[in-house]
Amino acid sequence: MGHYVPHTDAEIAGMLRFLGMSSLDELFASVPEALRLAAGLDMADGLSEPDTLDAMERLAERNRRAGRELVCFAGGGAYDHEVPATVRRVAFRSEFVTAYTPYQPEVAQGVLQALFEYQTLLCRLTGMEVANASLYDGASACVEAVNLAVAATGRQTVLLSDGVNPNWRQVLETFAAGTGHDYVRCQIANGVTRWPDDAQPAALLVQYPNHVGCLEDLAAARQLADNAGALLLVAFDPVAAGLLHSPGHFGADVVVGEGQPFGTPMSFGGPYLGLFACKRDHVRRVPGRLVGETVDADGRRAYVTTLRTREQDIRREKASSNVCTNQTLIAVACAVQLAWLGTDGLRELALRCARGTRYTRDALLAMDGVDPLSDAPVFREFAVTTPVPGDVVVERMAEEGFLAGVPLGDEYGERGLLISVTERRTRDEIDAFVGAFEKVIR
Amino acid sequence: MSPSAGGRATSAPIMGRDAEPTLFELSAPGRRAASFRTTGVPEWTPAELVPGEHLRGDPAPIAEVSERDLVAHFTRLSHRQYSVDLGAYPLGSCTMKYNPKLCDDAASLPGLTDVHPAAPAPLTQGWMELLAQLEEALCRITGMHAATLQPPAGAAGELTGLLLMRAWHEEHGNPRRKVVIPDSAHGTNPASVTLGGYETVTVPSDRRGLVDVAALRERLDDDVAGIMLTNPNTLGLFEEDIAEIAAAVHEVGGLLYYDGANLNAILGVTRPGDMGFDIVHMNLHKTFAVPHGGGGPGAGPVAVSERLAPYLPGPRPVVGDDGAYRWETPPKSIGRVHSWHGNALALARAYSYILANGGDGLRRVAEAAVLNANWLRTRLRGIYDLPYDRPAMHEFVASTSTLKKGKGLRALDVAKRLLEEGFHAPTVYFPLIVDEALMIEPTETESLQTLEALGDALERIAGGDAEDARHAPRTTPVRRVDEARAARQLIPTWDARE
């Protein structure tokens, strides 16, 4: 139907005359005849706007969305946090949504300043000195952290904790096929990583809190990294930063993470936000875009993407990364949400998650047959084992109106269930969840 | 042509001129916007919940602002930002078309946004069907057999494609060492080649602006894993010898990779699969109207021919005989390339755009995109150099080479002057093989009247004083920024200021 092409038939005819052409087909004269689609695309014709939205709604209705009918206790890298109206209304203004990468800083100060503020907020959360303007997701941030560590140390081996999100570890393995990086898998015992003490790796990669919810001993990991001359890479939970020490406090060199909890609905997994921050020593190896403050020709404060010689469009095959399009809009939403929370609100958010988690965990562990995966301290999610496997619990709990958690793979021992409790969960919801849980595990 | 009906819409700059304080300057201790649900959960103290060695003393300092000030701050920032919704954005190679608003609504449906990505398949049938249908639509558009929607951006799609290439060759002997790319290629191509574990071999363009086929043949041997091509290429020209190129690459056992950056030009006209490509990535944020978001998010799905389908990333949504969707990882999969299922809401936007346009509408997109580019190219003939002055596709490359020799007018100055005229600038100094390049892509959504205004502005700039142009822009939120200072005295955060 082409509703979005403004040309009238008369205008098209006039424009073709201007070009000395008599038909639109002539525009494609350089496409060899044999390659042209004589019959057009084998697809349905276009729909009107209401018909399109009807079709999309019919698909959306075939999902069971999280909400009162399916109360969400699932986490594992995607969390059911509140997204305030302010974020939805302000971060998604069309000036932010429909702008390109800020290559012309004179007309892109809005996005540039928002990114500068995002970088500042991320550094304050992580205890780092430099943050980039975003990567794709938690997995890609891990990949880039490893690439930085390998380039910085000249070593190829990385100690990879089993406590790192399993999907992210799969992505690391996928990209290792090209870079030749070698991952040494480090298992977790009683909830925390057991590191080999005789390795000479480029880095240790650890998650804090880890995938089964437990608080890793980052001080010990730092000590091990120092002994080996390796970098400490920490995948952190930005919500935890409201209550826990920052990874920077423990001496992390690079901090990465998944920024979805701030301002992004669960969205079936994307677009999310790859958080990346590091010590200033590594600034020339930072992947992707970095915004810096400077002045304009009149000496007024201005912002611009900087240290551009790291990037692919200039450095080509020697670039620090191939990333070009990133997740800027999601980073802006993250900045808006963090500012909305504020210093006090971030602490309260973390505290509320921890309280709900404690309340839920205590109630579940009081049941016969429900055991903790470990005794290590947890923060906002925890793993249990039950008489029936985790995926069966999830299936049965869905009938009761709950998304009970994320089933854990065999690598964590018995087939357990990872349960997450955000600030949105009320005592009544938790009590009902516990009641249903008791019923389905038998 | 005389402008008559349709008016003369320029996007005269109406942007905020006053500096905006940072969030940190607006902050006052004790202010806050946040509010939380009443839950009734017991109120344990932090010390009761977290062991002392993990517990932060002071809270992480964020910013302390009221909701009203926060909204005003970001609203004022938005007024210091140019965007497609404000006006034309003829940024070559970026396909900055208007993004239909219906796609915003489609991607905001709670049945799509409020779904956990690890929820079991029976609870997410709508999403899985959407993704499977999008895979199929993209395969029909590109002439390929199967697709993955996981890559979250074009560069991620490139790397995924190169890893598919590597997996294929590994299974058929050895991974090989080299990947060929033209000298006009985007920078992401060589950067991805390196990350794929390959060496870049550059093939020059000939005088037509196309791949020099003889030079390509000299570079082909059984150590070449494949070639990465953009078609039409970054000069906006269709690689007319593509069938011959494909045959030559396939003859040495190499694979052809299609960089979909310029797919907009050929929708419904021709397909990469018919040209002989084995692997295709698409930039849904260019061709299929996912807005660019100031730099992202996008989506970079990869489609492949039948022989490469077993290597695709997984899991993929697959429909059974009972009509139910389940997740399945292809047998020889290279593995996962995204935390979950790709940039799902961006994929939903693209799917709604494809539904709304349909096969007929997509062809019309390509026609109008190519018509607009050629109209503007012809309009500028005799005013700017047109180093490859032949019918272009969706974009063309002009140059100020003669204007620079004559009076010192550089491409950069034209770009900055155009900002004063109320348009976004074209891409400048790319592709690298053209001196003082201005790469212009009007896209199909700009009207004839907008093209006329843009043409007039570019003519005015070319005829204007070059010394004066060096002072542009003067009507924008800030004037030219000191990039050298930004790099020399790096201030990456508010806290890094002296």
PDB file of C-alpha atoms in Angstrom, chain A residues 170-394:
ATOM      1  CA  GLN A 170      27.212 -19.547  25.815  1.00  0.00           C
ATOM      2  CA  VAL A 171      27.674 -16.252  23.966  1.00  0.00           C
ATOM      3  CA  LEU A 172      31.268 -16.024  25.217  1.00  0.00           C
ATOM      4  CA  GLU A 173      31.935 -19.520  23.866  1.00  0.00           C
ATOM      5  CA  THR A 174      30.322 -18.672  20.511  1.00  0.00           C
ATOM      6  CA  PHE A 175      32.553 -15.668  19.911  1.00  0.00           C
ATOM      7  CA  ALA A 176      35.648 -17.510  21.136  1.00  0.00           C
ATOM      8  CA  ALA A 177      35.488 -19.467  17.872  1.00  0.00           C
ATOM      9  CA  GLY A 178      36.674 -16.321  16.104  1.00  0.00           C
ATOM     10  CA  THR A 179      39.036 -14.799  18.659  1.00  0.00           C
ATOM     11  CA  GLY A 180      40.592 -18.039  19.841  1.00  0.00           C
ATOM     12  CA  HIS A 181      40.070 -17.154  23.500  1.00  0.00           C
ATOM     13  CA  ASP A 182      40.234 -20.086  25.852  1.00  0.00           C
ATOM     14  CA  TYR A 183      37.829 -20.341  28.781  1.00  0.00           C
ATOM     15  CA  VAL A 184      38.632 -22.373  31.846  1.00  0.00           C
ATOM     16  CA  ARG A 185      35.384 -23.317  33.514  1.00  0.00           C
ATOM     17  CA  CYS A 186      35.396 -22.751  37.274  1.00  0.00           C
ATOM     18  CA  GLN A 187      32.654 -24.576  39.117  1.00  0.00           C
ATOM     19  CA  ILE A 188      30.735 -23.241  42.042  1.00  0.00           C
ATOM     20  CA  ALA A 189      30.652 -25.072  45.342  1.00  0.00           C
ATOM     21  CA  ASN A 190      28.113 -24.164  47.998  1.00  0.00           C
ATOM     22  CA  GLY A 191      27.102 -21.123  45.980  1.00  0.00           C
ATOM     23  CA  VAL A 192      30.480 -19.521  45.311  1.00  0.00           C
ATOM     24  CA  THR A 193      33.175 -19.976  42.692  1.00  0.00           C
ATOM     25  CA  ARG A 194      36.164 -22.217  43.327  1.00  0.00           C
ATOM     26  CA  TRP A 195      39.102 -20.765  41.442  1.00  0.00           C
ATOM     27  CA  PRO A 196      42.186 -22.774  40.482  1.00  0.00           C
ATOM     28  CA  ASP A 197      45.225 -21.168  42.128  1.00  0.00           C
ATOM     29  CA  ASP A 198      47.881 -22.149  39.621  1.00  0.00           C
ATOM     30  CA  ALA A 199      46.640 -20.359  36.485  1.00  0.00           C
ATOM     31  CA  GLN A 200      48.153 -17.426  34.576  1.00  0.00           C
ATOM     32  CA  PRO A 201      45.012 -16.096  32.911  1.00  0.00           C
ATOM     33  CA  ALA A 202      44.262 -12.793  31.221  1.00  0.00           C
ATOM     34  CA  ALA A 203      41.353 -12.356  33.579  1.00  0.00           C
ATOM     35  CA  LEU A 204      38.825 -13.800  35.986  1.00  0.00           C
ATOM     36  CA  LEU A 205      35.177 -13.239  35.082  1.00  0.00           C
ATOM     37  CA  VAL A 206      32.785 -13.466  38.009  1.00  0.00           C
ATOM     38  CA  GLN A 207      29.180 -12.387  38.558  1.00  0.00           C
ATOM     39  CA  TYR A 208      28.077 -10.488  41.705  1.00  0.00           C
ATOM     40  CA  PRO A 209      25.593 -11.638  42.931  1.00  0.00           C
ATOM     41  CA  ASN A 210      26.005 -14.735  40.809  1.00  0.00           C
ATOM     42  CA  HIS A 211      23.455 -16.618  38.722  1.00  0.00           C
ATOM     43  CA  VAL A 212      22.197 -18.665  41.665  1.00  0.00           C
ATOM     44  CA  GLY A 213      21.780 -15.469  43.670  1.00  0.00           C
ATOM     45  CA  CYS A 214      24.790 -15.813  45.962  1.00  0.00           C
ATOM     46  CA  LEU A 215      27.304 -13.145  46.947  1.00  0.00           C
ATOM     47  CA  GLU A 216      30.737 -14.089  45.642  1.00  0.00           C
ATOM     48  CA  ASP A 217      33.925 -13.333  47.555  1.00  0.00           C
ATOM     49  CA  LEU A 218      35.275 -10.551  45.339  1.00  0.00           C
ATOM     50  CA  ALA A 219      38.147  -9.755  47.697  1.00  0.00           C
ATOM     51  CA  ALA A 220      39.471 -13.280  47.224  1.00  0.00           C
ATOM     52  CA  ALA A 221      39.036 -13.023  43.460  1.00  0.00           C
ATOM     53  CA  ARG A 222      40.972  -9.735  43.484  1.00  0.00           C
ATOM     54  CA  GLN A 223      43.777 -11.363  45.449  1.00  0.00           C
ATOM     55  CA  LEU A 224      43.970 -14.214  42.989  1.00  0.00           C
ATOM     56  CA  ALA A 225      43.989 -11.795  40.055  1.00  0.00           C
ATOM     57  CA  ASP A 226      46.825  -9.830  41.652  1.00  0.00           C
ATOM     58  CA  ASN A 227      48.871 -12.960  42.221  1.00  0.00           C
ATOM     59  CA  ALA A 228      48.446 -13.976  38.588  1.00  0.00           C
ATOM     60  CA  GLY A 229      48.839 -10.509  37.058  1.00  0.00           C
ATOM     61  CA  ALA A 230      45.326 -10.850  35.684  1.00  0.00           C
ATOM     62  CA  LEU A 231      42.404  -8.457  35.390  1.00  0.00           C
ATOM     63  CA  LEU A 232      39.292  -8.843  37.517  1.00  0.00           C
ATOM     64  CA  LEU A 233      36.128  -8.597  35.418  1.00  0.00           C
ATOM     65  CA  VAL A 234      32.897  -8.357  37.396  1.00  0.00           C
ATOM     66  CA  ALA A 235      29.410  -8.771  35.952  1.00  0.00           C
ATOM     67  CA  PHE A 236      27.310  -6.915  38.511  1.00  0.00           C
ATOM     68  CA  ASP A 237      23.625  -6.416  39.161  1.00  0.00           C
ATOM     69  CA  PRO A 238      23.020  -2.652  39.078  1.00  0.00           C
ATOM     70  CA  VAL A 239      20.110  -2.965  41.504  1.00  0.00           C
ATOM     71  CA  ALA A 240      22.405  -4.598  44.048  1.00  0.00           C
ATOM     72  CA  ALA A 241      24.587  -1.499  43.967  1.00  0.00           C
ATOM     73  CA  GLY A 242      21.917   0.193  46.073  1.00  0.00           C
ATOM     74  CA  LEU A 243      22.844  -1.919  49.044  1.00  0.00           C
ATOM     75  CA  LEU A 244      26.054  -3.809  48.292  1.00  0.00           C
ATOM     76  CA  HIS A 245      29.553  -2.513  47.851  1.00  0.00           C
ATOM     77  CA  SER A 246      30.344  -1.572  44.275  1.00  0.00           C
ATOM     78  CA  PRO A 247      32.647  -3.900  42.318  1.00  0.00           C
ATOM     79  CA  GLY A 248      35.100  -0.987  42.293  1.00  0.00           C
ATOM     80  CA  HIS A 249      35.286  -1.181  46.082  1.00  0.00           C
ATOM     81  CA  PHE A 250      36.701  -4.693  45.714  1.00  0.00           C
ATOM     82  CA  GLY A 251      39.185  -3.589  43.054  1.00  0.00           C
ATOM     83  CA  ALA A 252      37.491  -4.684  39.828  1.00  0.00           C
ATOM     84  CA  ASP A 253      39.251  -3.566  36.630  1.00  0.00           C
ATOM     85  CA  VAL A 254      36.204  -3.822  34.374  1.00  0.00           C
ATOM     86  CA  VAL A 255      32.566  -3.915  35.466  1.00  0.00           C
ATOM     87  CA  VAL A 256      29.840  -5.099  33.113  1.00  0.00           C
ATOM     88  CA  GLY A 257      26.226  -6.036  33.534  1.00  0.00           C
ATOM     89  CA  GLU A 258      22.662  -6.090  32.306  1.00  0.00           C
ATOM     90  CA  GLY A 259      20.936  -2.721  32.570  1.00  0.00           C
ATOM     91  CA  GLN A 260      17.394  -3.986  31.952  1.00  0.00           C
ATOM     92  CA  PRO A 261      16.301  -3.525  35.587  1.00  0.00           C
ATOM     93  CA  PHE A 262      16.400   0.259  35.123  1.00  0.00           C
ATOM     94  CA  GLY A 263      13.695   1.484  32.809  1.00  0.00           C
ATOM     95  CA  THR A 264      13.157  -1.470  30.473  1.00  0.00           C
ATOM     96  CA  PRO A 265      10.232  -3.887  30.651  1.00  0.00           C
ATOM     97  CA  MET A 266      11.058  -7.594  30.321  1.00  0.00           C
ATOM     98  CA  SER A 267      10.158  -7.375  26.616  1.00  0.00           C
ATOM     99  CA  PHE A 268      10.841 -11.045  25.876  1.00  0.00           C
ATOM    100  CA  GLY A 269      14.552 -10.332  26.226  1.00  0.00           C
ATOM    101  CA  GLY A 270      15.289  -7.169  24.305  1.00  0.00           C
ATOM    102  CA  PRO A 271      16.218  -4.511  23.613  1.00  0.00           C
ATOM    103  CA  TYR A 272      18.180  -4.511  26.849  1.00  0.00           C
ATOM    104  CA  LEU A 273      21.303  -2.637  27.870  1.00  0.00           C
ATOM    105  CA  GLY A 274      24.910  -3.806  28.077  1.00  0.00           C
ATOM    106  CA  LEU A 275      26.627  -1.939  30.909  1.00  0.00           C
ATOM    107  CA  PHE A 276      30.369  -1.404  30.511  1.00  0.00           C
ATOM    108  CA  ALA A 277      32.671   0.561  32.820  1.00  0.00           C
ATOM    109  CA  CYS A 278      36.357   0.306  33.662  1.00  0.00           C
ATOM    110  CA  LYS A 279      39.343   1.963  35.233  1.00  0.00           C
ATOM    111  CA  ARG A 280      40.769   4.917  33.375  1.00  0.00           C
ATOM    112  CA  ASP A 281      43.991   3.006  32.560  1.00  0.00           C
ATOM    113  CA  HIS A 282      42.006   1.035  29.998  1.00  0.00           C
ATOM    114  CA  VAL A 283      40.228   3.932  28.327  1.00  0.00           C
ATOM    115  CA  ARG A 284      41.935   3.443  24.955  1.00  0.00           C
ATOM    116  CA  ARG A 285      40.684  -0.122  24.806  1.00  0.00           C
ATOM    117  CA  VAL A 286      37.066   0.722  25.602  1.00  0.00           C
ATOM    118  CA  PRO A 287      34.699  -0.672  22.958  1.00  0.00           C
ATOM    119  CA  GLY A 288      32.185   1.514  21.156  1.00  0.00           C
ATOM    120  CA  ARG A 289      31.212   5.091  21.717  1.00  0.00           C
ATOM    121  CA  LEU A 290      32.370   7.285  24.562  1.00  0.00           C
ATOM    122  CA  VAL A 291      31.065  10.799  25.189  1.00  0.00           C
ATOM    123  CA  GLY A 292      33.287  13.515  26.610  1.00  0.00           C
ATOM    124  CA  GLU A 293      32.811  17.096  27.673  1.00  0.00           C
ATOM    125  CA  THR A 294      34.470  19.878  25.717  1.00  0.00           C
ATOM    126  CA  VAL A 295      33.673  23.419  24.551  1.00  0.00           C
ATOM    127  CA  ASP A 296      32.298  24.888  21.344  1.00  0.00           C
ATOM    128  CA  ALA A 297      33.766  27.692  19.231  1.00  0.00           C
ATOM    129  CA  ASP A 298      32.314  30.249  21.629  1.00  0.00           C
ATOM    130  CA  GLY A 299      33.796  28.511  24.663  1.00  0.00           C
ATOM    131  CA  ARG A 300      30.451  27.140  25.848  1.00  0.00           C
ATOM    132  CA  ARG A 301      30.174  23.716  27.437  1.00  0.00           C
ATOM    133  CA  ALA A 302      29.440  21.020  24.846  1.00  0.00           C
ATOM    134  CA  TYR A 303      29.587  17.258  24.488  1.00  0.00           C
ATOM    135  CA  VAL A 304      31.018  15.075  21.727  1.00  0.00           C
ATOM    136  CA  THR A 305      31.924  11.452  21.072  1.00  0.00           C
ATOM    137  CA  THR A 306      35.607  11.154  21.799  1.00  0.00           C
ATOM    138  CA  LEU A 307      38.722   8.988  21.482  1.00  0.00           C
ATOM    139  CA  ARG A 308      37.162   8.094  18.136  1.00  0.00           C
ATOM    140  CA  THR A 309      40.353   6.495  16.844  1.00  0.00           C
ATOM    141  CA  ARG A 310      39.440   3.337  18.780  1.00  0.00           C
ATOM    142  CA  GLU A 311      36.351   2.841  16.649  1.00  0.00           C
ATOM    143  CA  GLN A 312      35.653   0.707  13.606  1.00  0.00           C
ATOM    144  CA  ASP A 313      34.794   3.490  11.151  1.00  0.00           C
ATOM    145  CA  ILE A 314      38.298   4.965  11.598  1.00  0.00           C
ATOM    146  CA  ARG A 315      40.477   2.100  12.775  1.00  0.00           C
ATOM    147  CA  ARG A 316      38.800  -0.595  10.638  1.00  0.00           C
ATOM    148  CA  GLU A 317      40.431  -4.016  11.132  1.00  0.00           C
ATOM    149  CA  LYS A 318      42.474  -2.717  14.101  1.00  0.00           C
ATOM    150  CA  ALA A 319      39.495  -1.282  15.994  1.00  0.00           C
ATOM    151  CA  SER A 320      38.976  -2.136  19.673  1.00  0.00           C
ATOM    152  CA  SER A 321      35.549  -3.567  18.745  1.00  0.00           C
ATOM    153  CA  ASN A 322      33.216  -3.858  15.764  1.00  0.00           C
ATOM    154  CA  VAL A 323      30.290  -2.278  17.631  1.00  0.00           C
ATOM    155  CA  CYS A 324      28.583   0.594  15.815  1.00  0.00           C
ATOM    156  CA  THR A 325      24.850   0.670  16.548  1.00  0.00           C
ATOM    157  CA  ASN A 326      24.494   0.255  20.309  1.00  0.00           C
ATOM    158  CA  GLN A 327      21.548   0.684  22.727  1.00  0.00           C
ATOM    159  CA  THR A 328      21.636   4.452  23.264  1.00  0.00           C
ATOM    160  CA  LEU A 329      17.901   4.887  23.774  1.00  0.00           C
ATOM    161  CA  ILE A 330      17.876   2.223  26.475  1.00  0.00           C
ATOM    162  CA  ALA A 331      20.840   3.946  28.129  1.00  0.00           C
ATOM    163  CA  VAL A 332      18.858   7.200  28.151  1.00  0.00           C
ATOM    164  CA  ALA A 333      15.904   5.373  29.737  1.00  0.00           C
ATOM    165  CA  CYS A 334      18.303   3.931  32.327  1.00  0.00           C
ATOM    166  CA  ALA A 335      19.587   7.417  33.151  1.00  0.00           C
ATOM    167  CA  VAL A 336      16.056   8.768  33.515  1.00  0.00           C
ATOM    168  CA  GLN A 337      15.068   5.920  35.796  1.00  0.00           C
ATOM    169  CA  LEU A 338      18.188   6.239  37.942  1.00  0.00           C
ATOM    170  CA  ALA A 339      17.584   9.964  38.331  1.00  0.00           C
ATOM    171  CA  TRP A 340      13.949   9.257  39.171  1.00  0.00           C
ATOM    172  CA  LEU A 341      15.056   6.803  41.849  1.00  0.00           C
ATOM    173  CA  GLY A 342      17.764   9.092  43.175  1.00  0.00           C
ATOM    174  CA  THR A 343      20.293   8.231  45.841  1.00  0.00           C
ATOM    175  CA  ASP A 344      17.699   7.387  48.442  1.00  0.00           C
ATOM    176  CA  GLY A 345      15.313   5.613  46.059  1.00  0.00           C
ATOM    177  CA  LEU A 346      18.006   3.312  44.695  1.00  0.00           C
ATOM    178  CA  ARG A 347      18.852   2.196  48.210  1.00  0.00           C
ATOM    179  CA  GLU A 348      15.185   1.654  48.955  1.00  0.00           C
ATOM    180  CA  LEU A 349      14.682  -0.326  45.744  1.00  0.00           C
ATOM    181  CA  ALA A 350      17.535  -2.663  46.636  1.00  0.00           C
ATOM    182  CA  LEU A 351      16.304  -2.999  50.186  1.00  0.00           C
ATOM    183  CA  ARG A 352      12.767  -3.838  49.075  1.00  0.00           C
ATOM    184  CA  CYS A 353      14.062  -6.535  46.713  1.00  0.00           C
ATOM    185  CA  ALA A 354      16.185  -8.027  49.492  1.00  0.00           C
ATOM    186  CA  ARG A 355      13.276  -7.974  51.957  1.00  0.00           C
ATOM    187  CA  GLY A 356      10.878  -9.683  49.556  1.00  0.00           C
ATOM    188  CA  THR A 357      13.531 -12.254  48.770  1.00  0.00           C
ATOM    189  CA  ARG A 358      14.152 -12.980  52.451  1.00  0.00           C
ATOM    190  CA  TYR A 359      10.439 -13.289  53.173  1.00  0.00           C
ATOM    191  CA  THR A 360       9.847 -15.648  50.251  1.00  0.00           C
ATOM    192  CA  ARG A 361      12.947 -17.740  50.887  1.00  0.00           C
ATOM    193  CA  ASP A 362      12.203 -18.218  54.585  1.00  0.00           C
ATOM    194  CA  ALA A 363       8.671 -19.396  53.782  1.00  0.00           C
ATOM    195  CA  LEU A 364       9.742 -21.830  51.058  1.00  0.00           C
ATOM    196  CA  LEU A 365      12.616 -23.306  53.033  1.00  0.00           C
ATOM    197  CA  ALA A 366      10.243 -24.022  55.894  1.00  0.00           C
ATOM    198  CA  MET A 367       8.521 -26.587  53.656  1.00  0.00           C
ATOM    199  CA  ASP A 368       9.424 -30.249  53.730  1.00  0.00           C
ATOM    200  CA  GLY A 369      11.368 -31.174  50.613  1.00  0.00           C
ATOM    201  CA  VAL A 370      12.421 -27.661  49.669  1.00  0.00           C
ATOM    202  CA  ASP A 371      16.142 -27.179  50.181  1.00  0.00           C
ATOM    203  CA  PRO A 372      18.470 -24.305  49.432  1.00  0.00           C
ATOM    204  CA  LEU A 373      21.017 -24.895  46.686  1.00  0.00           C
ATOM    205  CA  SER A 374      23.584 -23.393  49.059  1.00  0.00           C
ATOM    206  CA  ASP A 375      23.912 -21.644  52.415  1.00  0.00           C
ATOM    207  CA  ALA A 376      25.847 -18.721  50.964  1.00  0.00           C
ATOM    208  CA  PRO A 377      24.233 -15.314  51.497  1.00  0.00           C
ATOM    209  CA  VAL A 378      21.874 -14.121  48.769  1.00  0.00           C
ATOM    210  CA  PHE A 379      20.528 -10.729  47.796  1.00  0.00           C
ATOM    211  CA  ARG A 380      17.549 -10.610  45.387  1.00  0.00           C
ATOM    212  CA  GLU A 381      17.195 -14.152  44.101  1.00  0.00           C
ATOM    213  CA  PHE A 382      17.865 -17.631  45.394  1.00  0.00           C
ATOM    214  CA  ALA A 383      17.903 -21.220  44.201  1.00  0.00           C
ATOM    215  CA  VAL A 384      16.064 -24.153  45.703  1.00  0.00           C
ATOM    216  CA  THR A 385      15.681 -27.822  44.954  1.00  0.00           C
ATOM    217  CA  THR A 386      12.288 -29.470  45.239  1.00  0.00           C
ATOM    218  CA  PRO A 387      10.952 -33.026  45.057  1.00  0.00           C
ATOM    219  CA  VAL A 388      10.001 -32.436  41.395  1.00  0.00           C
ATOM    220  CA  PRO A 389      12.334 -30.786  38.855  1.00  0.00           C
ATOM    221  CA  GLY A 390      12.300 -27.004  38.442  1.00  0.00           C
ATOM    222  CA  ASP A 391      10.719 -27.038  34.984  1.00  0.00           C
ATOM    223  CA  VAL A 392       7.829 -29.117  36.305  1.00  0.00           C
ATOM    224  CA  VAL A 393       7.336 -26.652  39.154  1.00  0.00           C
ATOM    225  CA  VAL A 394       7.209 -23.796  36.629  1.00  0.00           C
TER     226      VAL A 394
END
